[in-house]
């Protein structure tokens, strides 16, 4: 499906803001061999600006830094430096600087695909998980009218822990209706904290039972993502009534977030384990339907083994764009209906890859 669509996919130039950081480097890794997006500009902090990227960045990816990318001169993260060299930008900026910088690019009429938290809950900004709610991109014309823009817009992807949660939720909700509540424990990889991230003395031989600011995002972001676009594509309505309770922990895993989830459906009787597994297996995401070049063949992989999914074995399914689900079981106490374990790649579908899929969708929808 995606291959067929790619035959008619135009070439686009893109830039990365925050290119020297953990998410920025993952953007570069994924864009290096993208068939339609060419990375033409990289931006970082003033201390890096003016240097070759190979000098400014402490490259921490498994693949050797491509020579062409290493030779790019790092720019300051200002629209003036980017406007003549890109059609749009990806932002991997830290939230401390992302708010002002991304707004400046938007006001300069440059489209922004952001991985930062600053504008995720803004009612004018689509919060999009590409394998869940690409229809929310249809808010872009209204956003443009509001800001008096011709081609610029802003789209956010969600927190890395939220993405692994809402993909299975969407599949189950499409088949069995709204969820009443969900409870979960997340076991989040250290790469989610960026680089240098968590101190080795804190994480080695240990689990940290709290991640500042994470637990609040689970409910707020998931309700927006699982909501609907209304009023002739001028308003995003949250999935009201969905209660989400979570405990977010940091574990000694490099990449791959694990979710241990219990949920209850609003409509009873709830589906059986077999019905739920079939709904997850048969789910076809928005990105697949639209034909995004990077869309996975399978958005949700259902594992039959008792000891799966595992981050080491399953995070890279679908090149990191597939969410793996296993251990689907019935909850006997009545407080919840089903429980399961899910694994997702926090830096691919959970961060840079999600933004890239959103950009592909924006091209195919005619917004870019």
Short mmCIF file of C-alpha atoms in Angstrom, two decimals:
data_model
loop_
_atom_site.label_atom_id
_atom_site.label_comp_id
_atom_site.label_asym_id
_atom_site.label_seq_id
_atom_site.Cartn_x
_atom_site.Cartn_y
_atom_site.Cartn_z
CA UNK A 1 0.00 0.00 0.00
CA UNK A 2 2.72 2.45 1.04
CA UNK A 3 4.94 1.41 -1.87
CA UNK A 4 2.20 2.13 -4.39
CA UNK A 5 1.59 5.60 -2.95
CA UNK A 6 5.30 6.43 -2.93
CA UNK A 7 5.38 6.40 -6.74
CA UNK A 8 3.53 9.73 -6.67
CA UNK A 9 5.26 11.21 -3.62
CA UNK A 10 7.04 14.55 -4.28
CA UNK A 11 10.54 15.30 -3.06
CA UNK A 12 10.76 17.65 -0.07
CA UNK A 13 13.61 19.42 1.71
CA UNK A 14 13.62 19.30 5.51
CA UNK A 15 15.59 20.54 8.48
CA UNK A 16 16.06 19.29 12.03
CA UNK A 17 16.05 21.60 15.04
CA UNK A 18 17.92 20.26 18.05
CA UNK A 19 19.90 18.06 15.70
CA UNK A 20 22.74 17.24 18.10
CA UNK A 21 20.46 15.77 20.79
CA UNK A 22 19.17 12.23 21.21
CA UNK A 23 15.91 12.72 19.29
CA UNK A 24 17.60 14.97 16.74
CA UNK A 25 20.16 12.26 15.97
CA UNK A 26 17.36 9.71 15.55
CA UNK A 27 15.71 12.06 13.05
CA UNK A 28 18.97 12.16 11.09
CA UNK A 29 19.31 8.38 11.22
CA UNK A 30 15.79 7.84 9.86
CA UNK A 31 16.00 10.63 7.27
CA UNK A 32 19.37 9.53 5.88
CA UNK A 33 17.84 6.95 3.55
CA UNK A 34 14.32 8.37 3.29
CA UNK A 35 13.13 8.02 -0.30
CA UNK A 36 11.47 11.46 -0.51
CA UNK A 37 12.71 13.73 2.29
CA UNK A 38 16.20 15.23 1.93
CA UNK A 39 17.84 16.67 5.03
CA UNK A 40 19.29 20.02 3.95
CA UNK A 41 19.75 21.93 7.22
CA UNK A 42 20.51 21.16 10.86
CA UNK A 43 20.13 23.51 13.81
CA UNK A 44 21.33 23.45 17.40
CA UNK A 45 22.36 25.70 20.27
CA UNK A 46 24.49 28.82 19.79
CA UNK A 47 27.58 26.95 21.03
CA UNK A 48 27.22 24.50 18.13
CA UNK A 49 26.22 27.00 15.43
CA UNK A 50 28.86 27.60 12.78
CA UNK A 51 30.57 24.24 13.30
CA UNK A 52 30.37 21.22 11.06
CA UNK A 53 27.82 18.78 12.41
CA UNK A 54 30.49 16.09 12.78
CA UNK A 55 32.36 18.42 15.14
CA UNK A 56 29.36 19.80 17.03
CA UNK A 57 27.60 16.48 17.67
CA UNK A 58 28.65 13.65 19.93
CA UNK A 59 27.25 10.99 17.58
CA UNK A 60 25.65 8.15 19.58
CA UNK A 61 23.85 6.13 16.90
CA UNK A 62 24.70 2.58 15.83
CA UNK A 63 25.21 3.62 12.21
CA UNK A 64 28.25 5.66 11.18
CA UNK A 65 27.46 9.34 10.72
CA UNK A 66 26.90 9.87 6.97
CA UNK A 67 29.62 12.06 5.51
CA UNK A 68 27.15 14.37 3.77
CA UNK A 69 25.36 15.05 7.06
CA UNK A 70 28.62 15.44 8.97
CA UNK A 71 29.71 18.16 6.54
CA UNK A 72 26.56 20.25 7.07
CA UNK A 73 27.27 23.45 8.99
CA UNK A 74 25.07 23.75 12.06
CA UNK A 75 22.74 26.74 11.99
CA UNK A 76 21.18 28.74 14.77
CA UNK A 77 17.57 27.69 15.32
CA UNK A 78 16.03 30.75 13.72
CA UNK A 79 13.63 30.86 10.76
CA UNK A 80 15.90 33.35 8.97
CA UNK A 81 18.64 30.73 8.74
CA UNK A 82 16.31 27.99 7.50
CA UNK A 83 13.67 29.65 5.32
CA UNK A 84 15.48 29.41 1.97
CA UNK A 85 16.77 25.87 2.47
CA UNK A 86 13.80 23.82 3.71
CA UNK A 87 10.16 23.12 2.95
CA UNK A 88 9.52 22.20 6.60
CA UNK A 89 11.34 21.35 9.84
CA UNK A 90 11.30 18.63 12.46
CA UNK A 91 11.84 19.78 16.03
CA UNK A 92 13.68 17.68 18.58
CA UNK A 93 14.30 20.70 20.78
CA UNK A 94 14.26 20.56 24.55
CA UNK A 95 11.07 22.02 26.00
CA UNK A 96 13.05 24.84 27.64
CA UNK A 97 13.63 26.43 24.23
CA UNK A 98 11.07 24.73 21.99
CA UNK A 99 8.14 27.01 22.81
CA UNK A 100 9.61 30.27 21.59
CA UNK A 101 11.60 28.73 18.75
CA UNK A 102 8.75 26.70 17.24
CA UNK A 103 6.41 29.69 17.45
CA UNK A 104 8.95 31.79 15.54
CA UNK A 105 9.08 29.19 12.74
CA UNK A 106 5.29 29.00 12.63
CA UNK A 107 4.99 32.78 12.40
CA UNK A 108 7.57 32.72 9.61
CA UNK A 109 5.19 30.46 7.63
CA UNK A 110 7.44 27.39 7.95
CA UNK A 111 5.66 24.09 8.78
CA UNK A 112 6.84 22.51 12.06
CA UNK A 113 6.56 18.87 13.14
CA UNK A 114 7.36 18.90 16.82
CA UNK A 115 8.43 16.21 19.25
CA UNK A 116 8.40 18.69 22.14
CA UNK A 117 5.67 18.95 24.78
CA UNK A 118 5.03 22.69 24.68
CA UNK A 119 2.08 22.85 22.28
CA UNK A 120 0.65 19.33 22.54
CA UNK A 121 -2.49 20.43 24.40
CA UNK A 122 -3.00 23.68 22.46
CA UNK A 123 -6.53 23.45 20.99
CA UNK A 124 -5.27 24.77 17.65
CA UNK A 125 -2.46 22.21 17.32
CA UNK A 126 -3.14 18.64 16.14
CA UNK A 127 -1.62 16.06 18.50
CA UNK A 128 -1.14 13.17 16.12
CA UNK A 129 -0.05 9.58 16.45
CA UNK A 130 0.18 8.53 12.79
CA UNK A 131 -1.11 5.00 13.36
CA UNK A 132 -4.08 6.35 15.34
CA UNK A 133 -5.55 9.73 14.36
CA UNK A 134 -4.29 11.21 11.09
CA UNK A 135 -7.74 12.75 10.58
CA UNK A 136 -6.73 15.41 13.13
CA UNK A 137 -4.34 16.84 10.51
CA UNK A 138 -7.48 18.24 8.90
CA UNK A 139 -7.38 20.98 11.55
CA UNK A 140 -4.43 22.54 9.66
CA UNK A 141 -6.51 24.85 7.39
CA UNK A 142 -8.29 26.26 10.45
CA UNK A 143 -4.94 26.77 12.20
CA UNK A 144 -3.61 28.59 9.16
CA UNK A 145 -6.64 30.89 9.02
CA UNK A 146 -6.27 31.67 12.71
CA UNK A 147 -2.59 32.64 12.33
CA UNK A 148 -3.05 34.21 8.87
CA UNK A 149 -0.57 31.81 7.28
CA UNK A 150 -0.26 30.63 3.69
CA UNK A 151 1.76 27.43 4.07
CA UNK A 152 2.99 27.18 7.66
CA UNK A 153 1.43 25.08 10.42
CA UNK A 154 2.38 23.15 13.54
CA UNK A 155 1.76 19.48 14.36
CA UNK A 156 2.87 17.68 17.51
CA UNK A 157 3.42 14.02 18.21
CA UNK A 158 2.74 12.82 21.72
CA UNK A 159 4.85 11.74 24.64
CA UNK A 160 6.76 8.52 23.95
CA UNK A 161 4.90 6.60 26.67
CA UNK A 162 1.49 7.74 25.41
CA UNK A 163 2.10 6.52 21.86
CA UNK A 164 2.63 2.90 22.91
CA UNK A 165 -0.59 3.12 24.90
CA UNK A 166 -3.03 4.68 22.42
CA UNK A 167 -2.32 2.44 19.41
CA UNK A 168 -3.86 -0.69 21.02
CA UNK A 169 -6.56 1.50 22.59
CA UNK A 170 -7.59 2.76 19.15
CA UNK A 171 -7.85 -0.76 17.74
CA UNK A 172 -10.01 -1.91 20.64
CA UNK A 173 -12.20 1.21 20.65
CA UNK A 174 -12.87 0.95 16.93
CA UNK A 175 -14.21 -2.54 17.44
CA UNK A 176 -15.84 -2.44 20.89
CA UNK A 177 -16.60 1.20 21.63
CA UNK A 178 -15.27 3.63 24.26
CA UNK A 179 -13.06 2.70 27.16
CA UNK A 180 -14.22 3.67 30.63
CA UNK A 181 -10.86 3.52 32.37
CA UNK A 182 -7.33 2.24 32.08
CA UNK A 183 -4.59 1.62 34.59
CA UNK A 184 -0.97 0.94 33.73
CA UNK A 185 2.62 0.74 34.79
CA UNK A 186 5.20 1.89 32.26
CA UNK A 187 8.76 0.60 32.22
CA UNK A 188 10.55 3.28 30.23
CA UNK A 189 13.93 2.99 28.55
CA UNK A 190 16.80 5.28 29.51
CA UNK A 191 17.02 6.75 25.99
CA UNK A 192 13.70 8.44 26.71
CA UNK A 193 15.54 10.72 29.12
CA UNK A 194 17.84 11.99 26.36
CA UNK A 195 21.62 12.19 26.50
CA UNK A 196 23.47 12.01 28.89
CA UNK A 197 20.18 11.12 30.61
CA UNK A 198 19.95 9.14 33.84
CA UNK A 199 23.10 8.74 35.91
CA UNK A 200 24.58 5.24 35.71
CA UNK A 201 24.63 5.09 39.51
CA UNK A 202 20.89 5.74 39.54
CA UNK A 203 19.83 3.23 36.89
CA UNK A 204 22.36 0.37 36.97
CA UNK A 205 20.98 -2.59 38.98
CA UNK A 206 17.94 -0.47 39.76
CA UNK A 207 14.45 0.76 38.82
CA UNK A 208 13.51 4.40 39.40
CA UNK A 209 9.78 4.44 40.35
CA UNK A 210 9.06 8.02 39.26
CA UNK A 211 9.62 10.14 36.13
CA UNK A 212 8.84 13.80 36.67
CA UNK A 213 5.91 15.05 34.57
CA UNK A 214 5.21 11.76 32.78
CA UNK A 215 2.17 10.44 34.63
CA UNK A 216 0.12 13.59 34.05
CA UNK A 217 0.62 13.27 30.28
CA UNK A 218 -0.89 9.80 30.05
CA UNK A 219 -4.48 10.93 30.54
CA UNK A 220 -4.38 14.44 29.08
CA UNK A 221 -2.64 13.49 25.83
CA UNK A 222 -4.46 10.20 25.27
CA UNK A 223 -7.89 11.87 25.62
CA UNK A 224 -6.95 14.42 22.95
CA UNK A 225 -5.50 11.80 20.58
CA UNK A 226 -8.47 9.44 20.96
CA UNK A 227 -10.97 12.26 20.55
CA UNK A 228 -12.57 13.51 17.34
CA UNK A 229 -12.36 16.46 14.96
CA UNK A 230 -15.65 18.35 14.77
CA UNK A 231 -17.46 21.48 13.56
CA UNK A 232 -16.30 21.25 9.95
CA UNK A 233 -12.70 20.52 10.97
CA UNK A 234 -12.36 23.56 13.24
CA UNK A 235 -12.40 21.88 16.67
CA UNK A 236 -10.79 18.93 18.42
CA UNK A 237 -13.03 17.26 21.00
CA UNK A 238 -11.43 15.08 23.68
CA UNK A 239 -12.49 11.51 24.45
CA UNK A 240 -14.28 12.60 27.60
CA UNK A 241 -15.00 10.00 30.24
CA UNK A 242 -11.80 8.04 29.71
CA UNK A 243 -10.02 7.79 33.06
CA UNK A 244 -6.32 6.96 32.88
CA UNK A 245 -4.19 6.16 35.91
CA UNK A 246 -0.54 5.31 35.58
CA UNK A 247 2.80 4.84 37.31
CA UNK A 248 5.80 5.70 35.14
CA UNK A 249 9.14 4.08 35.96
CA UNK A 250 12.63 4.20 34.47
CA UNK A 251 14.30 0.83 33.91
CA UNK A 252 17.80 -0.26 32.77
CA UNK A 253 16.82 -0.82 29.14
CA UNK A 254 18.38 1.29 26.37
CA UNK A 255 15.47 1.50 23.88
CA UNK A 256 11.87 0.29 24.05
CA UNK A 257 9.10 1.22 26.45
CA UNK A 258 6.94 -1.48 28.06
CA UNK A 259 3.33 -0.91 29.17
CA UNK A 260 1.54 -3.23 31.59
CA UNK A 261 -2.11 -2.31 31.07
CA UNK A 262 -5.51 -3.10 32.56
CA UNK A 263 -8.63 -1.61 30.99
CA UNK A 264 -12.40 -1.55 31.27
CA UNK A 265 -14.85 -1.00 28.42
CA UNK A 266 -17.80 1.36 28.78
CA UNK A 267 -20.08 -1.15 27.07
CA UNK A 268 -20.66 -4.46 28.82
CA UNK A 269 -20.32 -7.37 28.41
CA UNK A 270 -16.72 -6.79 27.44
CA UNK A 271 -15.05 -8.65 24.57
CA UNK A 272 -13.41 -11.98 25.22
CA UNK A 273 -9.66 -12.44 25.04
CA UNK A 274 -10.02 -14.04 21.61
CA UNK A 275 -12.17 -11.17 20.32
CA UNK A 276 -9.71 -8.59 21.63
CA UNK A 277 -6.74 -10.35 20.06
CA UNK A 278 -8.52 -10.52 16.72
CA UNK A 279 -9.33 -6.79 16.88
CA UNK A 280 -5.67 -6.02 17.55
CA UNK A 281 -4.43 -8.35 14.79
CA UNK A 282 -6.83 -7.01 12.17
CA UNK A 283 -6.27 -3.32 12.91
CA UNK A 284 -5.21 -1.30 9.87
CA UNK A 285 -3.95 2.14 10.80
CA UNK A 286 -4.53 5.52 9.18
CA UNK A 287 -0.91 5.62 8.00
CA UNK A 288 -1.32 2.27 6.22
CA UNK A 289 -4.60 3.28 4.60
CA UNK A 290 -3.15 6.56 3.36
CA UNK A 291 -0.05 4.83 2.01
CA UNK A 292 2.67 6.62 3.97
CA UNK A 293 6.06 5.39 2.72
CA UNK A 294 7.34 4.61 6.23
CA UNK A 295 4.12 3.01 7.48
CA UNK A 296 4.61 -0.50 8.86
CA UNK A 297 2.93 -3.45 7.17
CA UNK A 298 1.47 -4.32 10.59
CA UNK A 299 0.69 -1.58 13.11
CA UNK A 300 0.06 -4.00 15.98
CA UNK A 301 1.84 -7.35 16.30
CA UNK A 302 0.04 -9.77 18.63
CA UNK A 303 2.45 -12.16 20.34
CA UNK A 304 1.33 -15.67 21.29
CA UNK A 305 4.33 -16.59 23.45
CA UNK A 306 3.89 -16.39 27.21
CA UNK A 307 7.10 -14.38 27.66
CA UNK A 308 6.57 -11.77 24.93
CA UNK A 309 6.75 -8.93 24.07
CA UNK A 310 10.19 -7.93 25.28
CA UNK A 311 12.01 -4.66 24.47
CA UNK A 312 15.20 -6.35 23.28
CA UNK A 313 13.37 -8.75 20.95
CA UNK A 314 10.38 -6.73 19.80
CA UNK A 315 11.06 -2.98 19.82
CA UNK A 316 12.35 -3.04 16.22
CA UNK A 317 9.35 -4.77 14.67
CA UNK A 318 8.20 -2.89 11.60
CA UNK A 319 11.50 -0.97 11.74
CA UNK A 320 10.35 0.46 15.06
CA UNK A 321 6.91 1.59 13.86
CA UNK A 322 4.98 -1.48 15.08
CA UNK A 323 3.59 -1.81 18.60
CA UNK A 324 3.82 -5.37 19.97
CA UNK A 325 1.10 -6.69 22.30
CA UNK A 326 1.04 -9.94 24.26
CA UNK A 327 -0.23 -11.67 27.38
CA UNK A 328 -3.81 -10.59 26.68
CA UNK A 329 -5.82 -11.95 29.59
CA UNK A 330 -9.16 -11.57 31.32
CA UNK A 331 -9.31 -9.69 34.63
CA UNK A 332 -11.32 -11.73 37.11
CA UNK A 333 -11.97 -9.16 39.85
CA UNK A 334 -14.48 -7.06 37.89
CA UNK A 335 -12.66 -3.75 38.31
CA UNK A 336 -11.24 -4.16 34.80
CA UNK A 337 -12.04 -6.43 31.84
CA UNK A 338 -8.73 -7.13 30.09
CA UNK A 339 -5.02 -6.81 30.75
CA UNK A 340 -2.02 -7.05 28.44
CA UNK A 341 1.62 -6.07 27.93
CA UNK A 342 2.76 -3.79 25.09
CA UNK A 343 6.19 -2.76 23.79
CA UNK A 344 6.97 0.16 21.48
CA UNK A 345 10.16 1.82 20.27
CA UNK A 346 10.28 5.11 22.13
CA UNK A 347 12.57 6.85 19.62
CA UNK A 348 10.92 5.63 16.41
CA UNK A 349 7.12 5.45 16.58
CA UNK A 350 7.44 7.17 19.98
CA UNK A 351 9.43 10.18 18.77
CA UNK A 352 11.31 10.94 15.53
CA UNK A 353 9.67 8.24 13.42
CA UNK A 354 6.21 9.38 14.49
CA UNK A 355 6.99 12.91 13.32
CA UNK A 356 8.31 11.63 10.01
CA UNK A 357 5.14 9.60 9.44
CA UNK A 358 3.08 12.69 10.28
CA UNK A 359 5.00 14.67 7.67
CA UNK A 360 4.47 11.95 5.07
CA UNK A 361 0.75 12.05 5.83
CA UNK A 362 0.68 15.83 5.53
CA UNK A 363 2.24 15.55 2.06
CA UNK A 364 -0.27 12.92 0.95
CA UNK A 365 -3.16 14.98 2.33
CA UNK A 366 -1.97 18.03 0.38
CA UNK A 367 -0.97 20.18 3.36
CA UNK A 368 2.77 20.14 2.63
#
